Coordinates of C-alpha atoms and ligand atoms in Angstrom, one line a residue:
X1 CA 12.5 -2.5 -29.6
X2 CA 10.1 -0.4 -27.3
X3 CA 7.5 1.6 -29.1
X4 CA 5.5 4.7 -28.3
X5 CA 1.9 5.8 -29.6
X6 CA -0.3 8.7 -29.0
X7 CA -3.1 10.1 -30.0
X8 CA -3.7 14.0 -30.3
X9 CA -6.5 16.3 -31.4
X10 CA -10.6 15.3 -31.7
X11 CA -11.0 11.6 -31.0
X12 CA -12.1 9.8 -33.9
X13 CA -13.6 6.0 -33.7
X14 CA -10.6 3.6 -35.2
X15 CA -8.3 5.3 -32.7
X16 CA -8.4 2.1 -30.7
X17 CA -8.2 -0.4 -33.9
X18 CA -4.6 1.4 -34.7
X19 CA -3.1 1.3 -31.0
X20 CA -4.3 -2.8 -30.7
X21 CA -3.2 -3.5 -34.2
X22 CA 0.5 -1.3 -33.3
X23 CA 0.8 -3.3 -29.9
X24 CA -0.2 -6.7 -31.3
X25 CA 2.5 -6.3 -34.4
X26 CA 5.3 -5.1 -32.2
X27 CA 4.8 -7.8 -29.7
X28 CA 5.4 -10.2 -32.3
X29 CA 8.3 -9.1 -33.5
X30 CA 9.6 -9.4 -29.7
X31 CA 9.4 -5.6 -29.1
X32 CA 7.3 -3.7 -26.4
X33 CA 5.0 -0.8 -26.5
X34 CA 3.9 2.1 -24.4
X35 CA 1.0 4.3 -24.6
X36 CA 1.2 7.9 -23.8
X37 CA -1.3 9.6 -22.2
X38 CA -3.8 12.7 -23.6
X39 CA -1.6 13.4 -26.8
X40 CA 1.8 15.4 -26.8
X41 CA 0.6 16.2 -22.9
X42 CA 1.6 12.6 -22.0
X43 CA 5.0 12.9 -23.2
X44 CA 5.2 16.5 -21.9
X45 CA 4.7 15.4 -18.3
X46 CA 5.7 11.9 -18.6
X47 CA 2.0 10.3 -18.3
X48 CA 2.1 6.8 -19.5
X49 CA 0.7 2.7 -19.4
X50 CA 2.5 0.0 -21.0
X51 CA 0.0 -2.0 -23.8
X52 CA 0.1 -5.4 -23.7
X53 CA -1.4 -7.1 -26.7
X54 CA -3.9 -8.8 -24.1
X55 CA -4.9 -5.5 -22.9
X56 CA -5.8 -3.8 -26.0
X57 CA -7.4 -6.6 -27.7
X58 CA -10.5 -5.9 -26.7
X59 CA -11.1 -2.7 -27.9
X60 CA -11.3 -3.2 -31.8
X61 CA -14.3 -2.1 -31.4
X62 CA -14.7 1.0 -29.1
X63 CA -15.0 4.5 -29.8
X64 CA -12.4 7.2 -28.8
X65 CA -8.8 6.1 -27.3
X66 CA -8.1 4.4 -24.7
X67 CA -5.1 6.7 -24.3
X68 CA -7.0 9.8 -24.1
X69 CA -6.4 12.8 -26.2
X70 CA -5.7 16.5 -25.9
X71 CA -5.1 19.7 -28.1
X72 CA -2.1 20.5 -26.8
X73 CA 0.8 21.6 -28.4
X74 CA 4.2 21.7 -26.9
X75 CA 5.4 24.6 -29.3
X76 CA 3.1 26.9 -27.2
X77 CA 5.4 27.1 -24.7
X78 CA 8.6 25.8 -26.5
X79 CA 11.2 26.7 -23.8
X80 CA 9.7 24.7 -21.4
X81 CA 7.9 21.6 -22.7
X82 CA 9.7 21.1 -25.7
X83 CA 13.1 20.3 -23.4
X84 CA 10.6 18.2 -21.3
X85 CA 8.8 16.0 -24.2
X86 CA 12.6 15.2 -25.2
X87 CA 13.8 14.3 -21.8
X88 CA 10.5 11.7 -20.6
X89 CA 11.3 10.6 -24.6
X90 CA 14.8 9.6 -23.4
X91 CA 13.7 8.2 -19.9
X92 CA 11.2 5.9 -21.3
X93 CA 13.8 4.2 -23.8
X94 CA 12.0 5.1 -26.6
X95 CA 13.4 3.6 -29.8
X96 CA 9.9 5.1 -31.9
X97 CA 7.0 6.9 -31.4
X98 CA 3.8 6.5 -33.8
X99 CA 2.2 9.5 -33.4
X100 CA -2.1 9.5 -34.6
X101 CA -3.3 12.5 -35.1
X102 CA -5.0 15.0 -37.1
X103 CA -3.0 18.2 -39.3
X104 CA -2.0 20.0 -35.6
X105 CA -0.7 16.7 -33.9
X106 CA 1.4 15.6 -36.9
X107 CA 2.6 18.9 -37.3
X108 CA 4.2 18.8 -34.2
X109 CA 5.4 15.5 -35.1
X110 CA 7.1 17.3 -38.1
X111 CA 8.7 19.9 -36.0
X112 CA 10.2 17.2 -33.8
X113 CA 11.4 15.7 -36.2
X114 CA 13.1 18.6 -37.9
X115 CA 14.6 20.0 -35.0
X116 CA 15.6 17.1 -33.2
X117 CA 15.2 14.3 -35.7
X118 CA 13.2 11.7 -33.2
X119 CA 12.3 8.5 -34.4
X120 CA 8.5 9.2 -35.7
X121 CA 6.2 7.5 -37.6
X122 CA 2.9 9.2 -38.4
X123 CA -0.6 7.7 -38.8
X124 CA -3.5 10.5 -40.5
X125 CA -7.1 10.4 -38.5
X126 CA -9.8 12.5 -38.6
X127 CA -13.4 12.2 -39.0
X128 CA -13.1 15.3 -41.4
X129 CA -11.4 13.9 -43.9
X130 CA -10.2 16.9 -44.8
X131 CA -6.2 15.4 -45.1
X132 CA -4.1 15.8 -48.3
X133 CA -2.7 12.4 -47.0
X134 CA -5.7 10.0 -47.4
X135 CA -8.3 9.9 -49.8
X136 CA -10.3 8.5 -46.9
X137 CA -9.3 9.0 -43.3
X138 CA -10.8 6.5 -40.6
X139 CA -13.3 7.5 -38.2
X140 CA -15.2 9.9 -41.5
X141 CA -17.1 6.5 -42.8
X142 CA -18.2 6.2 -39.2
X143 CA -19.4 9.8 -38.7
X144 CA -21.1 10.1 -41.9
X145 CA -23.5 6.7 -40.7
X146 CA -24.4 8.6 -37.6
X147 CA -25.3 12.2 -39.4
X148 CA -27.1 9.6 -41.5
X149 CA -28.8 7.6 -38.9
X150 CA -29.7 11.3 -37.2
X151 CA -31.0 12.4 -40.7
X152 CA -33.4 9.9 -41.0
X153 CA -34.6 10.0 -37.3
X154 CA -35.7 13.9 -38.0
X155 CA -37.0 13.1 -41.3
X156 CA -40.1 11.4 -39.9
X157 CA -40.6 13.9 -37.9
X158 CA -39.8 16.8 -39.9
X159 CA -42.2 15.0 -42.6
X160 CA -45.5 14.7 -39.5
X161 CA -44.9 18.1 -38.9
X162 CA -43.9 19.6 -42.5
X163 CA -41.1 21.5 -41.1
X164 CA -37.6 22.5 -42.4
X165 CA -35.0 20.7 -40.3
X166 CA -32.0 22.2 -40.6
X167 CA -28.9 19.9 -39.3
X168 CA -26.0 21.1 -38.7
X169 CA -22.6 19.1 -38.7
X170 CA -18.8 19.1 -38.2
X171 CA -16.5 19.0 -40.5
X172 CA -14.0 21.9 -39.4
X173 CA -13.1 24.1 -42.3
X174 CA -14.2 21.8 -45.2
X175 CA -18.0 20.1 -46.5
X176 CA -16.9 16.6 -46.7
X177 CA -19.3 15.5 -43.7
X178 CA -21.8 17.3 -44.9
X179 CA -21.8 16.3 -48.2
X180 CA -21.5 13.1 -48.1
X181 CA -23.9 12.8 -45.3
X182 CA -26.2 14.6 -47.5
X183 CA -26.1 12.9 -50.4
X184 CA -26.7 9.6 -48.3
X185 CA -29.7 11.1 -46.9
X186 CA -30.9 12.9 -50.2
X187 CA -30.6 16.1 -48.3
X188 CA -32.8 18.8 -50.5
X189 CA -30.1 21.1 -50.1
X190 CA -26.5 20.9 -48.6
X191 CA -24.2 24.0 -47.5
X192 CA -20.4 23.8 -47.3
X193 CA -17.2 26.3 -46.8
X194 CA -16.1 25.6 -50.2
X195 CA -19.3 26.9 -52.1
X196 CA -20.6 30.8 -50.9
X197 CA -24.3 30.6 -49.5
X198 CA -26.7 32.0 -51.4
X199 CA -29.6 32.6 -49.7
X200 CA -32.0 33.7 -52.6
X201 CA -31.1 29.8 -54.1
X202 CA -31.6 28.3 -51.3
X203 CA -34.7 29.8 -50.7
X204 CA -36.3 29.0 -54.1
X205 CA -35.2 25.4 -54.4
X206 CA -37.3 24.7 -50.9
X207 CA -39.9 27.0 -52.3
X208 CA -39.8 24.7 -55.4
X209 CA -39.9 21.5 -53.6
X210 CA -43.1 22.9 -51.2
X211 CA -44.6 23.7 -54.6
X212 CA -44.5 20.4 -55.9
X213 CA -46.2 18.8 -53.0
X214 CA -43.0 17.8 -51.0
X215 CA -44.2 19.9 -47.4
X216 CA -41.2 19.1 -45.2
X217 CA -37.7 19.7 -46.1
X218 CA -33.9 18.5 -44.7
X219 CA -31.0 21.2 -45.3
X220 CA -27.5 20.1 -43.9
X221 CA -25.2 22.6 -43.0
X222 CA -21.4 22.3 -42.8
X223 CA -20.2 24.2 -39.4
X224 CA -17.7 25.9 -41.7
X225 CA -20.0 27.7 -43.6
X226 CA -19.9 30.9 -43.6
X227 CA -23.7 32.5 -43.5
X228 CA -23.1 36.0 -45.7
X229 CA -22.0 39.2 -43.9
X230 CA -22.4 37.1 -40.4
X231 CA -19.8 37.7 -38.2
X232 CA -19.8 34.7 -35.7
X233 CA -18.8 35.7 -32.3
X234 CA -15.6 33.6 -31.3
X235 CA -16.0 31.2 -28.0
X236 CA -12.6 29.9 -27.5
X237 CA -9.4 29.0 -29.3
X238 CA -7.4 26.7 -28.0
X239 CA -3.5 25.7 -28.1
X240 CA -3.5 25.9 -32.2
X241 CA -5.2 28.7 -32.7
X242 CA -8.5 27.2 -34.1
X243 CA -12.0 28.9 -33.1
X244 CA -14.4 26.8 -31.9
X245 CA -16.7 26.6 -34.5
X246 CA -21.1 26.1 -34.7
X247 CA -24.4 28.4 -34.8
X248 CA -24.4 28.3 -38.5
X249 CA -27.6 25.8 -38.9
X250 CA -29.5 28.6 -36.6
X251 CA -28.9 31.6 -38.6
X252 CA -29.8 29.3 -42.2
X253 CA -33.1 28.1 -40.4
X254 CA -34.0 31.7 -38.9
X255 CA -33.4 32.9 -42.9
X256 CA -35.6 30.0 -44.3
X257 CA -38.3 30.5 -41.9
X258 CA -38.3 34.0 -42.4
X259 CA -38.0 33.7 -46.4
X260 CA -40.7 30.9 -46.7
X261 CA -42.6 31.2 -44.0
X262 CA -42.6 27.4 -42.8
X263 CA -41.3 26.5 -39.1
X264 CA -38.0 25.6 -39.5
X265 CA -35.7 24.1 -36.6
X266 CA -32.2 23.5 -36.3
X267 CA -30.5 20.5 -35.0
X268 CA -26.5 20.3 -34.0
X269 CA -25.5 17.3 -34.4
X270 CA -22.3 18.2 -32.4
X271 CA -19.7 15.8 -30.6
X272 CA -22.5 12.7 -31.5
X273 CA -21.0 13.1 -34.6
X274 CA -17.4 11.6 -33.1
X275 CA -18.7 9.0 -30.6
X276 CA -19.4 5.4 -30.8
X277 CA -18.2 2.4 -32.4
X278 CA -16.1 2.8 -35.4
X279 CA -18.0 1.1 -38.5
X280 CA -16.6 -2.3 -40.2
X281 CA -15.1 -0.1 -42.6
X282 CA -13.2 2.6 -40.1
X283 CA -11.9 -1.1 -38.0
X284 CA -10.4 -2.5 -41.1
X285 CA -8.8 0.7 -42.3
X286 CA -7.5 1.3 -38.6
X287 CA -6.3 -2.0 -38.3
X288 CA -4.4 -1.8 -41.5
X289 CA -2.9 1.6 -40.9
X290 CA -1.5 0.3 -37.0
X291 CA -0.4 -2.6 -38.8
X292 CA 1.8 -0.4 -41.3
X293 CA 2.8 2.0 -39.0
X294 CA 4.5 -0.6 -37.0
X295 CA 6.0 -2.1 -39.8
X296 CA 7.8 1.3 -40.7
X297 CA 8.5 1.7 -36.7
X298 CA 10.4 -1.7 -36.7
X299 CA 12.2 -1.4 -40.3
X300 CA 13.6 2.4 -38.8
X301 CA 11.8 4.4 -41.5
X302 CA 11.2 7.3 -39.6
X303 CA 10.1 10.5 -40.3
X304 CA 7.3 9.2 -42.1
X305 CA 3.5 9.6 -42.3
X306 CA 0.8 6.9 -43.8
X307 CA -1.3 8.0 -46.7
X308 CA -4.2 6.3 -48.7
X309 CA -4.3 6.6 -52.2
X310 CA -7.2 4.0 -53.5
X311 CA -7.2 1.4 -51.0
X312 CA -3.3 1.2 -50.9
X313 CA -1.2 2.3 -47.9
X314 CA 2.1 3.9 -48.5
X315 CA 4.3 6.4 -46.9
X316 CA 5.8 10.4 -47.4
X317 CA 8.0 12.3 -45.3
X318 CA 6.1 13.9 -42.7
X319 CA 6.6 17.7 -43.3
X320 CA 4.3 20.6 -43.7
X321 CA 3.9 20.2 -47.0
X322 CA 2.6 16.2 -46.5
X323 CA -0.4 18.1 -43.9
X324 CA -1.9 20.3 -46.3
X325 CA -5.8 20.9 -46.2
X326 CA -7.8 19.3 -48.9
X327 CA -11.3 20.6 -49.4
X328 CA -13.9 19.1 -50.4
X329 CA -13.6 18.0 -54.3
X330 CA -16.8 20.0 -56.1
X331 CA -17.6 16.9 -58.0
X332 CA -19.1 15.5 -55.2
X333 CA -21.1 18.6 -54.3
X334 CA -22.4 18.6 -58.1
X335 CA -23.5 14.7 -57.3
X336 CA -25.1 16.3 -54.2
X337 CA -26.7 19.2 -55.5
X338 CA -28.6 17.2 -58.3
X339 CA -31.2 16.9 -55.4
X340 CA -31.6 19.9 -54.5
X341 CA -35.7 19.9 -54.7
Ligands
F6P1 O1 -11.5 18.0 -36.3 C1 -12.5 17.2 -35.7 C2 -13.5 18.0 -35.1 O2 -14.6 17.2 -34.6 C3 -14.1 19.1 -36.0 O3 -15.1 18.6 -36.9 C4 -14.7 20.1 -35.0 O4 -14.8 21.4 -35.5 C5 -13.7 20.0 -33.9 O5 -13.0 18.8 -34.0 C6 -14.3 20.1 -32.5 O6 -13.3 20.0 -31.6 P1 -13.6 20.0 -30.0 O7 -13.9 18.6 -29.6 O8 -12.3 20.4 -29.4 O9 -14.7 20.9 -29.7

């Protein structure tokens, strides 16, 4: 049996742990597997390398892919590299392709397989974790500990100077980097998509906590955010559509510093947040989600996607429905916000 794998959208550390743990499993049950390069753009132009168990062993630990990765999305341009995806498919003998990606890569998977019915099996990453289809996604365990590790870095200096550091993180369209992050830290105050800003709050709780003798402050800010009536100029899109997002944590700090009148300063965390090695956690859930994937690849049950429910792996059909966004569950922003001065 030969196997594809690819991985699309923001690299994510466990990328790595699922392609070794894909090429080890196939090779034992006699098959073979091929890595496709940059995402859907490797099978678009026909970029690939073969992965020999021996190759990929080492990197378990590494961040990114070794495959590379891309936004790009074949349906932009459907006449032409749709037709050419399926043809390198057929040239390279495929008899499955795992596909790891985030709610963009997948859904291409979907469409592929509901127009043309190829032999997919999905695999949910992102360091969001802002997918109906795990209750933990790998590579989020791993970019909380380095908002965290930041966090505490700016703390000591935030605390010499008794400043408000305002840090600003990923997290796309929902809080749950933030959040979480936050409540690792004990963040005096955390801001998210899901729950409006309100300024006036925000405001009073650091007011309260300079009150009571606390003179430096931490207030993590979800890039999603939206600050009220601010009308964030948009960089780029790219092949899906999405803005780029950031600039939130400036306009929070200039409102805090002009509010309170303490120097506040802003810190984007930014792409840091995606780097380095994934955590023992993010290796063991990577691992076991290659490890299922090619299980499904080699019993034929295509057309499937991985999901985490507890600490169990399981499968859905991968359709559009499977790739809904979940936000970030308010109960954890109440355990949060129980901090808040
Ligand atoms: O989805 C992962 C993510 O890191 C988001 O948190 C962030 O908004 C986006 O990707 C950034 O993407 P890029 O690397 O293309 O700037």
């Amino acid at each position: 049996m030969k196997v594809g794998i690819l991985t699309g959208g923001g690299d994510c550390p466990g990328l790595n742990a699922v392609i070794r743990a894909v090429a080890r499993r196939v090779a034992d049950a006699g098959g073979s597997c091929v890595g496709f390069l940059e995402g859907w753009r490797g099978l678009i132009r026909g970029m690939s390398r073969p992965l020999a168990p021996d190759e990929v062993e080492p990197w378990l630990g590494r961040g990114g892919t070794i495959l590379g990765s891309s936004r790009t999305n074949p349906y932009k341009s459907p006449d032409a590299d749709v037709p050419r995806l399926r043809r390198h498919f057929a040239e390279a003998g495929l008899d499955a392709l795992v596909v790891v990606g985030g709610d963009d890569t997948l859904g291409v998977a979907a469409r592929l397989i509901n127009d043309f019915d190829l032999p997919i099996v999905g695999v949910p990453k992102t360091i969001d974790n802002d997918l109906m289809l795990a209750d933990f996604s790998f590579g989020f365990d791993t970019a909380v500990n380095v908002v965290v590790d930041a966090v505490e870095r700016l703390r000591t200096t935030a605390e010499s100077h008794r400043r408000v550091m305002v840090v600003e993180t990923m997290g796309h369209s929902t809080g749950w980097l933030a959040c979480f992050a936050g409540m690792a830290v004990g963040a005096d105050y955390v801001l998210v998509p899901e729950v409006p800003i309100d300024v006036r709050h925000l405001v009073s709780a650091l007011k309260l906590r300079r009150e009571s003798g606390r003179n430096h402050a931490i207030v993590l800010v979800a890039e999603g955010a939206r600050y009220p009536d601010a009308n964030p100029a948009v960089l780029e899109t790219e092949d899906f559509g999405h803005p780029r997002l950031g600039g939130v944590g400036a306009l929070v700090a200039n409102a805090i510093e002009r509010r309170l009148r303490v120097e506040t300063r802003t810190v984007v965390l930014g792409h840091l947040q995606r780097g380095g090695a994934p955590t023992a956690h993010d290796r063991v859930l990577a691992t076991r989600m290659g490890l299922a994937a090619a299980e499904l690849a080699l019993r034929g049950r295509f057309g499937t996607v991985l999901t985490l429910r507890g600490s169990q792996i399981a499968d859905v059909p991968l359709d559009s429905h499977a790739l809904a966004t979940r936000t970030l569950d308010l109960a954890f922003y109440q355990d949060a916000a129980a901090f808040f001065y």
